[in-house]
XYZ file of C-alpha atoms in Angstrom:
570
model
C -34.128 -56.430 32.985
C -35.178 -53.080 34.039
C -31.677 -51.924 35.011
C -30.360 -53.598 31.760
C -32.495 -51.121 29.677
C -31.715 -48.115 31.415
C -28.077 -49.028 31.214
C -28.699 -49.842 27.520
C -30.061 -46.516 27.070
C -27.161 -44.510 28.807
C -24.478 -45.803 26.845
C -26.030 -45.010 23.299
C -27.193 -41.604 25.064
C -23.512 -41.237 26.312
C -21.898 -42.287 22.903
C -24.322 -40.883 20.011
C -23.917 -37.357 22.060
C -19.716 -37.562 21.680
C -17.834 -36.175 18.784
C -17.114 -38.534 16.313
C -14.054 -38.946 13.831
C -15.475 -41.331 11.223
C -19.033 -42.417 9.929
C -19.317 -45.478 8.843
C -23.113 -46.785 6.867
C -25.771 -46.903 9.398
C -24.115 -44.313 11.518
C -26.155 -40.792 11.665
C -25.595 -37.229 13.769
C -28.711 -36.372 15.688
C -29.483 -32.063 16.089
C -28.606 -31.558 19.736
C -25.214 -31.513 19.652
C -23.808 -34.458 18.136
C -20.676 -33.479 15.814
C -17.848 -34.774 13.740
C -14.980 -33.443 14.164
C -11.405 -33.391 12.126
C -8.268 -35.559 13.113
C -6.411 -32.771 14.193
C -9.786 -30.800 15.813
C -9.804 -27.885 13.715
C -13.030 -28.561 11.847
C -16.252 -29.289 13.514
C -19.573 -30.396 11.426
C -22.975 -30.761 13.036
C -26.401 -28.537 13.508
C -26.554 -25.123 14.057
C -28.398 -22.016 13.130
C -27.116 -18.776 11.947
C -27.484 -15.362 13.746
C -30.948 -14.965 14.609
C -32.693 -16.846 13.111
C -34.408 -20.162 14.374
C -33.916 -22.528 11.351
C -31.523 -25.569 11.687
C -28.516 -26.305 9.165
C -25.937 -29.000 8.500
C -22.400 -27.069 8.584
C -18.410 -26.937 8.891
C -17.019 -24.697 11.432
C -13.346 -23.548 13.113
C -14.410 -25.197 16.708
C -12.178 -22.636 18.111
C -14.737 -20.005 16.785
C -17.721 -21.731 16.218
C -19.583 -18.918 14.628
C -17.056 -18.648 11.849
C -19.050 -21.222 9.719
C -17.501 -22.414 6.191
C -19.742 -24.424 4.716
C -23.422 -25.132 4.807
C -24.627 -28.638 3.285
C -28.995 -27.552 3.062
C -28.290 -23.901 2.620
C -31.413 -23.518 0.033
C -33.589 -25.882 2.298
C -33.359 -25.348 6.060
C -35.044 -27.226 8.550
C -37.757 -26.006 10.704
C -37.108 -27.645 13.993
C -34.524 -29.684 16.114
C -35.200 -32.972 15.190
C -33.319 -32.907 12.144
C -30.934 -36.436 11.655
C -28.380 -36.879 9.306
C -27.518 -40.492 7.910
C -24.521 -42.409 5.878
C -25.631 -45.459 3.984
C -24.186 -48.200 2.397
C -23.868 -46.612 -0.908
C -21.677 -43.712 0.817
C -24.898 -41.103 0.234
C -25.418 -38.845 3.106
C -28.848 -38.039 3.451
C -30.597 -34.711 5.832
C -34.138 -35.895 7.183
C -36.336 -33.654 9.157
C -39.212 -34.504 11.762
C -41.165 -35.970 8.831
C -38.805 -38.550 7.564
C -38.902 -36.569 4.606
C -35.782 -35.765 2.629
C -34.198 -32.282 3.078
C -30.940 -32.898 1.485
C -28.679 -35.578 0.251
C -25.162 -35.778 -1.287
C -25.037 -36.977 -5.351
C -21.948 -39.071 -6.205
C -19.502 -37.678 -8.643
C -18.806 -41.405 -10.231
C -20.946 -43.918 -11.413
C -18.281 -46.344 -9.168
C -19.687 -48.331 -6.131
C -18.262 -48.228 -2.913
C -17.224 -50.911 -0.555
C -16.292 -49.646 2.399
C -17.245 -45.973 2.819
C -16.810 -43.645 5.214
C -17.672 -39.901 5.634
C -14.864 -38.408 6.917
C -13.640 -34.571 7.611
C -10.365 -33.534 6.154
C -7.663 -31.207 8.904
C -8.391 -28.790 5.758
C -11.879 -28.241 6.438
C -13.062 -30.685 3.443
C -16.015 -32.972 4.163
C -15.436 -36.690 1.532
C -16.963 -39.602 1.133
C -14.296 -41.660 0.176
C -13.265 -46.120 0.583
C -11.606 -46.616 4.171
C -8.296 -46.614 3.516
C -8.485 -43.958 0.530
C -6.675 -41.212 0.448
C -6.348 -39.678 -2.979
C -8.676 -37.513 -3.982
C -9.260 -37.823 -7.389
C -10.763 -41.331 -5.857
C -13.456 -39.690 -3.822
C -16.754 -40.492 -4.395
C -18.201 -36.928 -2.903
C -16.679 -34.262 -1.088
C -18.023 -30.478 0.109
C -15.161 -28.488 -1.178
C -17.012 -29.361 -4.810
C -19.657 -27.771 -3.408
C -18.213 -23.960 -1.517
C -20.582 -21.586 0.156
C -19.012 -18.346 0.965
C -15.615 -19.363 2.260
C -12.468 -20.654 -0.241
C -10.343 -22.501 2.286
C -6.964 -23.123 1.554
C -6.936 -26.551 -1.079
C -10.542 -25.395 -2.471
C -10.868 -24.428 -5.877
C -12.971 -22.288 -8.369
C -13.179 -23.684 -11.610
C -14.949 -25.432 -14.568
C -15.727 -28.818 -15.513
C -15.262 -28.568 -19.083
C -16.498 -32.340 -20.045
C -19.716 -31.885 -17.474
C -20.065 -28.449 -17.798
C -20.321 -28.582 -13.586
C -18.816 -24.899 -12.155
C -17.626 -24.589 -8.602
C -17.699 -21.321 -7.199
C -18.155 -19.153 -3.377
C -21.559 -17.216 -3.112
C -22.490 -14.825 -0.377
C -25.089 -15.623 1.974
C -28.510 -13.310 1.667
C -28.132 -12.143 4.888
C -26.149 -13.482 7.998
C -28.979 -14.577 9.438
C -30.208 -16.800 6.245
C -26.697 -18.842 4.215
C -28.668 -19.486 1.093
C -27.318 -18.283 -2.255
C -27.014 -14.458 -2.244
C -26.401 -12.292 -5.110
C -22.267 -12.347 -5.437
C -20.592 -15.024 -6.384
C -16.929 -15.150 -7.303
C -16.328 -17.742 -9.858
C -14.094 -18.181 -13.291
C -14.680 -16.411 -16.228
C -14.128 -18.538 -19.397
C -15.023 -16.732 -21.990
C -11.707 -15.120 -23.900
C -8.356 -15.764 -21.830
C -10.303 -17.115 -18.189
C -10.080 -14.606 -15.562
C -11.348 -14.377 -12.131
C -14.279 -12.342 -11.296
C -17.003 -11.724 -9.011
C -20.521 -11.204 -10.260
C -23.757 -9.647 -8.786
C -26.071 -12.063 -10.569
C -25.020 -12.410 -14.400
C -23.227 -8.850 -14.023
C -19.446 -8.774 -13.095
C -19.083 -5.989 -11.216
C -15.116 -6.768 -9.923
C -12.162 -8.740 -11.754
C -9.318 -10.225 -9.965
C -7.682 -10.734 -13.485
C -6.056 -13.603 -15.740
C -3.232 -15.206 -14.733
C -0.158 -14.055 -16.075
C 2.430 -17.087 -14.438
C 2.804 -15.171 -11.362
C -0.711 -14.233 -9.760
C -4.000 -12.790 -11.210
C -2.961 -9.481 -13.012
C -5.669 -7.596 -12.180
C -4.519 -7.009 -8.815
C -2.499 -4.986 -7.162
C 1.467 -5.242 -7.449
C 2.178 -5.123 -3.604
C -0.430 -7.815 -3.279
C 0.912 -10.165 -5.565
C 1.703 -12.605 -4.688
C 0.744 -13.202 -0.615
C 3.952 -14.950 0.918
C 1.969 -16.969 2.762
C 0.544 -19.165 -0.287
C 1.078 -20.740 -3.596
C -1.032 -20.344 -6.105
C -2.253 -22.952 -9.304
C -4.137 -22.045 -12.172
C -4.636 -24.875 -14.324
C -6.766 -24.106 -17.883
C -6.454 -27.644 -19.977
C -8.824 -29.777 -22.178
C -10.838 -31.172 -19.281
C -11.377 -28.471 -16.782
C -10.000 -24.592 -15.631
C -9.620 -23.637 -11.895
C -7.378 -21.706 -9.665
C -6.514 -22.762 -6.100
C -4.486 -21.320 -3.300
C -2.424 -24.054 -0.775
C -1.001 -22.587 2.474
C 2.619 -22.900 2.680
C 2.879 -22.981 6.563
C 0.564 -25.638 7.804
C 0.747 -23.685 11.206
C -0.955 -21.112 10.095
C -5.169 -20.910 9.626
C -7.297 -18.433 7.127
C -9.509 -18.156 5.514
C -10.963 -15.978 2.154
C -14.841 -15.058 3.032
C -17.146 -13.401 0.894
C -19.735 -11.464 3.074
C -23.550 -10.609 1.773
C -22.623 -7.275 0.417
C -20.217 -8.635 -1.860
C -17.147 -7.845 0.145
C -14.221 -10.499 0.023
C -11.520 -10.271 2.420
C -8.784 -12.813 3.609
C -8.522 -13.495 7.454
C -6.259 -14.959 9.387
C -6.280 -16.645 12.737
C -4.234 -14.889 15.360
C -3.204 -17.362 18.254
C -1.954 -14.623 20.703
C -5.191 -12.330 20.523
C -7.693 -15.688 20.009
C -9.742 -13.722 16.959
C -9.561 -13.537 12.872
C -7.915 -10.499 11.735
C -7.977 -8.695 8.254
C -5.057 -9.751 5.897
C -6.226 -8.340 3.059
C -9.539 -6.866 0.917
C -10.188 -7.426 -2.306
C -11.847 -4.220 -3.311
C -9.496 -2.099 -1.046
C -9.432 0.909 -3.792
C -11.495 3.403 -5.431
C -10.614 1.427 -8.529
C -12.273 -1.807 -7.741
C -15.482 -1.355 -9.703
C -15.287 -3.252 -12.688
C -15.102 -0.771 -15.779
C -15.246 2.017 -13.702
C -13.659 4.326 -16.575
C -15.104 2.716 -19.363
C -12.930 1.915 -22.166
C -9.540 2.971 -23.491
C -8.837 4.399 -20.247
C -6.990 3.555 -16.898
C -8.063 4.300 -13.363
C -5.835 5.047 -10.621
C -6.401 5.424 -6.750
C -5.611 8.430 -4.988
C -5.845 10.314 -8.698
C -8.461 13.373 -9.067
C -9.940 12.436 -11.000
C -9.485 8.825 -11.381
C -9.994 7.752 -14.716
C -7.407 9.423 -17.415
C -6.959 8.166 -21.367
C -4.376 6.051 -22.538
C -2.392 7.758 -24.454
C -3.382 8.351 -27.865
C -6.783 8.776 -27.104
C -9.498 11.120 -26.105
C -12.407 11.067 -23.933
C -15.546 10.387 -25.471
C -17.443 12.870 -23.507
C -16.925 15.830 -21.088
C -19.942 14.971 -19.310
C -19.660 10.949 -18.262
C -16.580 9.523 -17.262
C -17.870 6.248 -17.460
C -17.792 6.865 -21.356
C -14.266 6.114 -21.659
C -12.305 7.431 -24.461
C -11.470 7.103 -28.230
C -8.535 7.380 -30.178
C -7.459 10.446 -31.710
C -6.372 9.159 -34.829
C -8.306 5.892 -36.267
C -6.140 3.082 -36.556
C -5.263 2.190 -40.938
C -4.998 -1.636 -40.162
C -1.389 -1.560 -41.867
C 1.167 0.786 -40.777
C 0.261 0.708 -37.243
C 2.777 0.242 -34.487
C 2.553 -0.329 -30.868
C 3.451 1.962 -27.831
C 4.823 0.116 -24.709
C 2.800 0.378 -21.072
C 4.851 -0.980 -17.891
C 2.409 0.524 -15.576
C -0.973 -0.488 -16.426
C -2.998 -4.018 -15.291
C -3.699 -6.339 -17.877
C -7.184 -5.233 -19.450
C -10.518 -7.864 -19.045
C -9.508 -10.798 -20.942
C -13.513 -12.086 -22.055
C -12.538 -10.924 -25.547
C -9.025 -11.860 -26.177
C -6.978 -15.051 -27.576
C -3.898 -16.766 -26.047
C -1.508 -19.355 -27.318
C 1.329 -20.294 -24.691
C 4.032 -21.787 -27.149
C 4.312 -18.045 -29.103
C 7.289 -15.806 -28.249
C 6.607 -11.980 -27.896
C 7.856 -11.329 -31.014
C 5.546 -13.518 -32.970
C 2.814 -12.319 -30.883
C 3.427 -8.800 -32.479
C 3.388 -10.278 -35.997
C 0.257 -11.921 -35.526
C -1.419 -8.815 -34.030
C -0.105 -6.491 -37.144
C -2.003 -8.790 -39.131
C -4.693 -8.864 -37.739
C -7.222 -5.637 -37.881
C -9.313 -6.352 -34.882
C -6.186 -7.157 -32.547
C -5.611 -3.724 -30.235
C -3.323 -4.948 -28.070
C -0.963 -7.497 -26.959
C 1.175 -9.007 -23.988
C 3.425 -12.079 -23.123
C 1.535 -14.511 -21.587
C 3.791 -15.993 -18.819
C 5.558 -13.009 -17.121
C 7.895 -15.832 -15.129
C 8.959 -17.336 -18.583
C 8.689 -14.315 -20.567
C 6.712 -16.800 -23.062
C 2.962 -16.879 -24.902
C 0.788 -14.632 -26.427
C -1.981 -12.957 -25.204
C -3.845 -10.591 -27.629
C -6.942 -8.146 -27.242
C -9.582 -8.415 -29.785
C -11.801 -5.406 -28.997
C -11.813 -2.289 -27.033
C -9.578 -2.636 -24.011
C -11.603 -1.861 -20.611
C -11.384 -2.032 -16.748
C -7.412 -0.888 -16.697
C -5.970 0.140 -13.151
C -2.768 2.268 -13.714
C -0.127 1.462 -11.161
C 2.586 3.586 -9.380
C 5.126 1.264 -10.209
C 6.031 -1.160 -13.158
C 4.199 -4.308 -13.937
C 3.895 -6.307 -17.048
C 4.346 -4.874 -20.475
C 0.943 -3.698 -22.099
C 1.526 -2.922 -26.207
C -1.365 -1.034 -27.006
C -2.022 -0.585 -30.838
C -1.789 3.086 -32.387
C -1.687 4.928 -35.814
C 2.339 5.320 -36.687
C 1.279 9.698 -36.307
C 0.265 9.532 -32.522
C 3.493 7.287 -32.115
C 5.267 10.076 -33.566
C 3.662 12.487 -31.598
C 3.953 10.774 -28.373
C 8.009 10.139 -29.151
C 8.079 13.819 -29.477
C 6.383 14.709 -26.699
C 8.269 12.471 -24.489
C 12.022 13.632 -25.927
C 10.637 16.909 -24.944
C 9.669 15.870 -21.825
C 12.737 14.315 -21.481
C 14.944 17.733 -22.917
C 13.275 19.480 -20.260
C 14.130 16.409 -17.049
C 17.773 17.357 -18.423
C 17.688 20.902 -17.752
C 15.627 20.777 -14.694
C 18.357 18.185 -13.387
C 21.135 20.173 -14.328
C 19.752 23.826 -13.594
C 18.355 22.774 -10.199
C 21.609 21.524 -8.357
C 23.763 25.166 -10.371
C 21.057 27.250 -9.353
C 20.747 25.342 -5.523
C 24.791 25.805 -5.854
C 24.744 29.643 -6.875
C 22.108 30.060 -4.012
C 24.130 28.520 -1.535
C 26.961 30.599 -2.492
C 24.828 33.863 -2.071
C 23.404 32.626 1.200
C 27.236 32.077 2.260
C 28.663 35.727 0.773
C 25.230 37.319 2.487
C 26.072 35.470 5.660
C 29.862 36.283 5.740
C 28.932 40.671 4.852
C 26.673 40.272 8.010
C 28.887 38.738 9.909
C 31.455 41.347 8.826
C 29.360 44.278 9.074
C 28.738 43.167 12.902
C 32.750 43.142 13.784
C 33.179 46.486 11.808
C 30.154 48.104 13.929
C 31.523 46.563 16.969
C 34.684 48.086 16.346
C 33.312 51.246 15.307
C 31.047 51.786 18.237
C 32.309 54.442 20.084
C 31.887 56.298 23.196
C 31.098 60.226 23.350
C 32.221 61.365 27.331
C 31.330 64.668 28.680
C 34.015 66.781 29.766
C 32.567 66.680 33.584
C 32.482 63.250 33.530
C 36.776 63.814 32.339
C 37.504 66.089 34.462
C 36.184 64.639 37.970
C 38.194 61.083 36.571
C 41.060 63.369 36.026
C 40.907 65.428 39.633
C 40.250 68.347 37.107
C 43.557 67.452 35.063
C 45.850 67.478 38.620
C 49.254 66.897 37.464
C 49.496 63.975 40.217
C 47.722 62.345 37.454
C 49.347 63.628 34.692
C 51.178 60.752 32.712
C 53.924 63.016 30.651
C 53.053 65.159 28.053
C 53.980 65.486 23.392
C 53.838 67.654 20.768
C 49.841 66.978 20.445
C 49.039 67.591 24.052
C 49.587 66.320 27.760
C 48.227 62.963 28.648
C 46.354 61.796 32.263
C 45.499 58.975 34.241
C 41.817 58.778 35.397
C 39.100 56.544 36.840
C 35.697 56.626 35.951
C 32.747 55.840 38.505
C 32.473 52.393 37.451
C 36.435 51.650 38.296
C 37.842 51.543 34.664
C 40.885 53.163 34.540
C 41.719 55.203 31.662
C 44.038 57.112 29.926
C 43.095 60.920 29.079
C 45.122 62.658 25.918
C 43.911 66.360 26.198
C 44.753 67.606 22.933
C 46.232 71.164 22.808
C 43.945 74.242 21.937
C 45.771 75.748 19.005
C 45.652 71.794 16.939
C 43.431 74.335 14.991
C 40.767 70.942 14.278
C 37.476 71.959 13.780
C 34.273 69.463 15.071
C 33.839 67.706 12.161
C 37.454 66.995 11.383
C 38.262 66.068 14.615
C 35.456 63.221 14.801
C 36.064 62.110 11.274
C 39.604 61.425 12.371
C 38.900 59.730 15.533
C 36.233 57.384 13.545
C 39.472 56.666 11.301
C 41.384 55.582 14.382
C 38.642 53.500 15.595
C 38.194 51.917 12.378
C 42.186 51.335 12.071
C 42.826 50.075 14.762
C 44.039 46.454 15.853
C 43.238 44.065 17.737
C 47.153 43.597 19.684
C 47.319 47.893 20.351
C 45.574 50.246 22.698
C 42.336 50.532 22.827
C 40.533 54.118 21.924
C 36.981 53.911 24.594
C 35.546 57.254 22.921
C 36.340 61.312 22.739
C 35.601 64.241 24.478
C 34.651 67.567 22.663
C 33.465 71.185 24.438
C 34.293 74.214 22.842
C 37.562 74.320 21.454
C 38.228 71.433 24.191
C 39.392 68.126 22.312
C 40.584 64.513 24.052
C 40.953 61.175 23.007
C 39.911 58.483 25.675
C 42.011 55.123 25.956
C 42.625 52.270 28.307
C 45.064 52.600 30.428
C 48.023 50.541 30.332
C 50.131 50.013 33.342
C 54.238 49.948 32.848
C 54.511 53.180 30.828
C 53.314 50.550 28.097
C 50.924 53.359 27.387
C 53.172 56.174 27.508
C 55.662 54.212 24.823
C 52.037 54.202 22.722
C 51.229 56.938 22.718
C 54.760 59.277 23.133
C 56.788 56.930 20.989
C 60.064 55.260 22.683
């Protein structure tokens, strides 16, 4: 009987302390290491406790990275100790007790409907539901945690409002890592006007993703719009408003986490390196702080300084940015016109109004009729369909570097003249920069080539004008003192004779005669003639010779009388 106990004992040890895939009523997870876990293994849920502290929570986590926790079921009422046991009843209510048998935390049903079988299952996608056995559709669910988010939007989740209950569901930070209850951010929709996504630091938004404009939220950066790797649904009817991302490769895992300070950035899961890695922040710019440059004017990263005024307007004062601007010229109600924007976000949508079965066109009749409207936009960018119009002061405007959406911002019909004036001008003077730039690169090219060639030129003619001045020792020891073995023959100018100089160059002496009556001056001013006169195919004259009334011309020496017929004539 003994033995039967103790074997009695082991198996329930042995089978409440292995991971489960279902609960069924009258199951429950003990703290200690008991788990569920998802079909596929992705998701884990049990007891754990965050960072340092000592306190024990019901959560969700990535059992590949079981600190990466996603949701936290008691998050506003911890449990002191280890004996914490979480139960599934009959009525599909999932119930936290602590040491006490008292009630820490229990799930509330979203339907007055009873159920007959339930079961608490978790979802591949990280979603914890109570739901029938064989029920799969969710609408059907009687409870599940992704109503519920902590800090994490998984892919599937959704932020949104219940219109007919009034219930929101929306991500807040933790206070601190080492405590998940509600911290001060929490990113959530924004009904009020046209609804927008924003994130808020208590009731004060202090970031704005934007409104969606039929292709992502236009708040945000183009180049981030929209990520490849999901499709996006924003859904704004009678009963409820939310926006939801779906992953469009299964394979892939990540996650969008707000941390305590506010700071919400995407993750995904990299296989290879086994650790989450930054896809993308939220507030990755200078620009991220909601109405930064207060109103009427735009903000753009990278600009000194950032904010600037639309155009039209003026800032409000030279000591505050944050001020904004005002217009130049107050608007007259009638006889306004708009000026188009194609690089500026969408402005906060709180105070606006949107129909979606208006064309753009009637959209700009109904704001010229109406005083208050300032600006106006399509509403679907995709369709090119809709209205949406600003009702007050347009604020928190990033300026892009490329176009986005059309913005038509209300002005007086005077700064519309003005501005058309100023931009013809602007555009008179992109004409003659783009025609005076590529003549004036053209006549600077040709300089640079006529400057290059008279160098180059001036380099042959001093090469061909450098000439050599020889003593008349160093002539007449290359000449054996004019010995008429070397004489060559002899004209009317002179006799002419074959020498060698130290080096071994032979050359060809033509000792001019003594009465040639050719002063020094004339005599080199000739020879720099010849030097300069010469070509390239005849003799060439190595330098002169001048003492006293002593005059010679020095030149190669050709072999094969070729030099005499030069020099003598044939």
């Amino acid at each position: 009987m003994e033995i039967l106990w103790w074997s009695t004992l082991f198996f329930f040890f042995i089978f409440k302390a292995s991971t489960l895939k279902i609960i069924t009523p009258g199951d429950f997870i003990k703290d200690g290491g008991e788990t569920l876990e998802s079909e596929n293994g992705t998701f884990e849920m049990g007891f754990f406790s965050p960072g340092n502290s000592n306190n024990r929570y019901v959560g969700i986590w990535y059992k590949f990275s079981n600190t990466t926790v996603v949701w936290v079921a008691n998050r506003e009422a911890p449990v002191s100790d280890n004996n914490g046991v979480l139960s599934f009843d009959n009525n599909g209510i999932l119930t936290l007790f602590n040491e006490t048998n008292s009630v820490v935390w229990y799930t509330n049903p979203n339907t007055s409907r009873t159920p007959h079988e339930p079961v608490l299952q978790l979802f591949d996608s990280g979603n914890l539901v109570v739901k029938e056995k064989n029920e799969d559709v969710s609408k059907n669910f009687f409870w599940e945690s992704f109503d519920f988010p902590s800090d994490n939007l998984l892919p599937g989740m959704k932020i949104g409002i219940n219109l007919i209950t009034g219930f929101e569901y929306y991500i807040s930070s933790w206070k601190s890592s080492d405590d998940p209850s509600q911290g001060q951010y929490s990113l959530r929709i924004d009904p009020h006007g046209h609804p927008q996504v924003v994130l808020k630091k208590g009731s004060e938004t202090v970031y704005r993703a934007g409104s969606w404009d039929g292709h992502y939220l236009s708040a945000r950066k183009p180049d981030d719009n929209p990520i490849p790797l999901y499709s996006y649904n924003f859904v704004i009817n009678e009963n409820e408003i939310y926006f939801k991302s779906e992953l469009k490769n299964s394979s892939f895992i990540s996650r969008y986490t707000m941390d305590p300070s506010g700071l919400m950035q995407r993750f995904i899961w990299n296989q290879m390196k086994n650790e989450w890695q930054v896809f993308s922040t939220a507030q990755a710019d200078g620009c991220s702080t909601y109405g930064l440059c207060g109103s009427y004017a735009s903000c753009k990263s990278g600009r000194f300084p950032l904010y600037s005024c639309l155009e039209g307007f003026k800032p409000k004062s030279s000591m505050s940015t944050s001020d904004g601007c005002s217009r130049t010229t107050e608007l007259g109600c009638s006889g306004d016109g708009f000026l188009k924007q194609r690089r500026l976000a969408l402005p906060d949508t709180s105070k606006s109004w949107a129909n979606g079965s208006m064309n753009l066109k009637e959209c700009e009749e109904f704001c010229v009729k109406k005083c208050a409207c300032t600006a106006y936009a399509n509403l679907d960018v995709t369709k090119g369909s809709g209205c949406l119009v600003w009702l007050d002061e347009l604020i928190d405007i990033t300026e892009f570097s490329q176009d986005v959406q059309p913005l038509y911002i209300r002005l007086p019909i005077s700064e519309l003249d003005k501005i058309q004036r100023k931009m013809e001008k602007k555009k008179a003077v992109i004409i003659a920069i783009s025609i005076i730039v590529p003549m004036g690169s053209m006549v600077t090219l040709f300089l640079l080539y006529k400057l290059k060639k008279n160098l180059s030129n001036k380099g042959k003619t001093k090469e061909k004008m450098e000439m050599q001045i020889f003593d008349f020792a160093t002539i007449a020891n290359a000449t054996n003192n004019f010995s008429s073995n070397n004489k060559l023959g002899q004209g009317g100018f002179g006799n002419v004779y074959k020498g060698m100089l130290k080096e071994g160059k032979e050359i060809a002496v033509k000792r001019l005669s003594k009465d040639s009556g050719q002063g020094f001056d004339e005599f080199k001013n000739e020879v720099t003639l010849i030097v300069k006169l010469q070509h390239r195919n005849l003799v060439k004259l190595f330098g002169c010779c001048i003492k006293g009334d002593e005059r010679m011309l020095i030149y190669e020496y050709l072999p094969n009388k070729s030099l005499d017929n030069f020099i003598f004539g044939s």
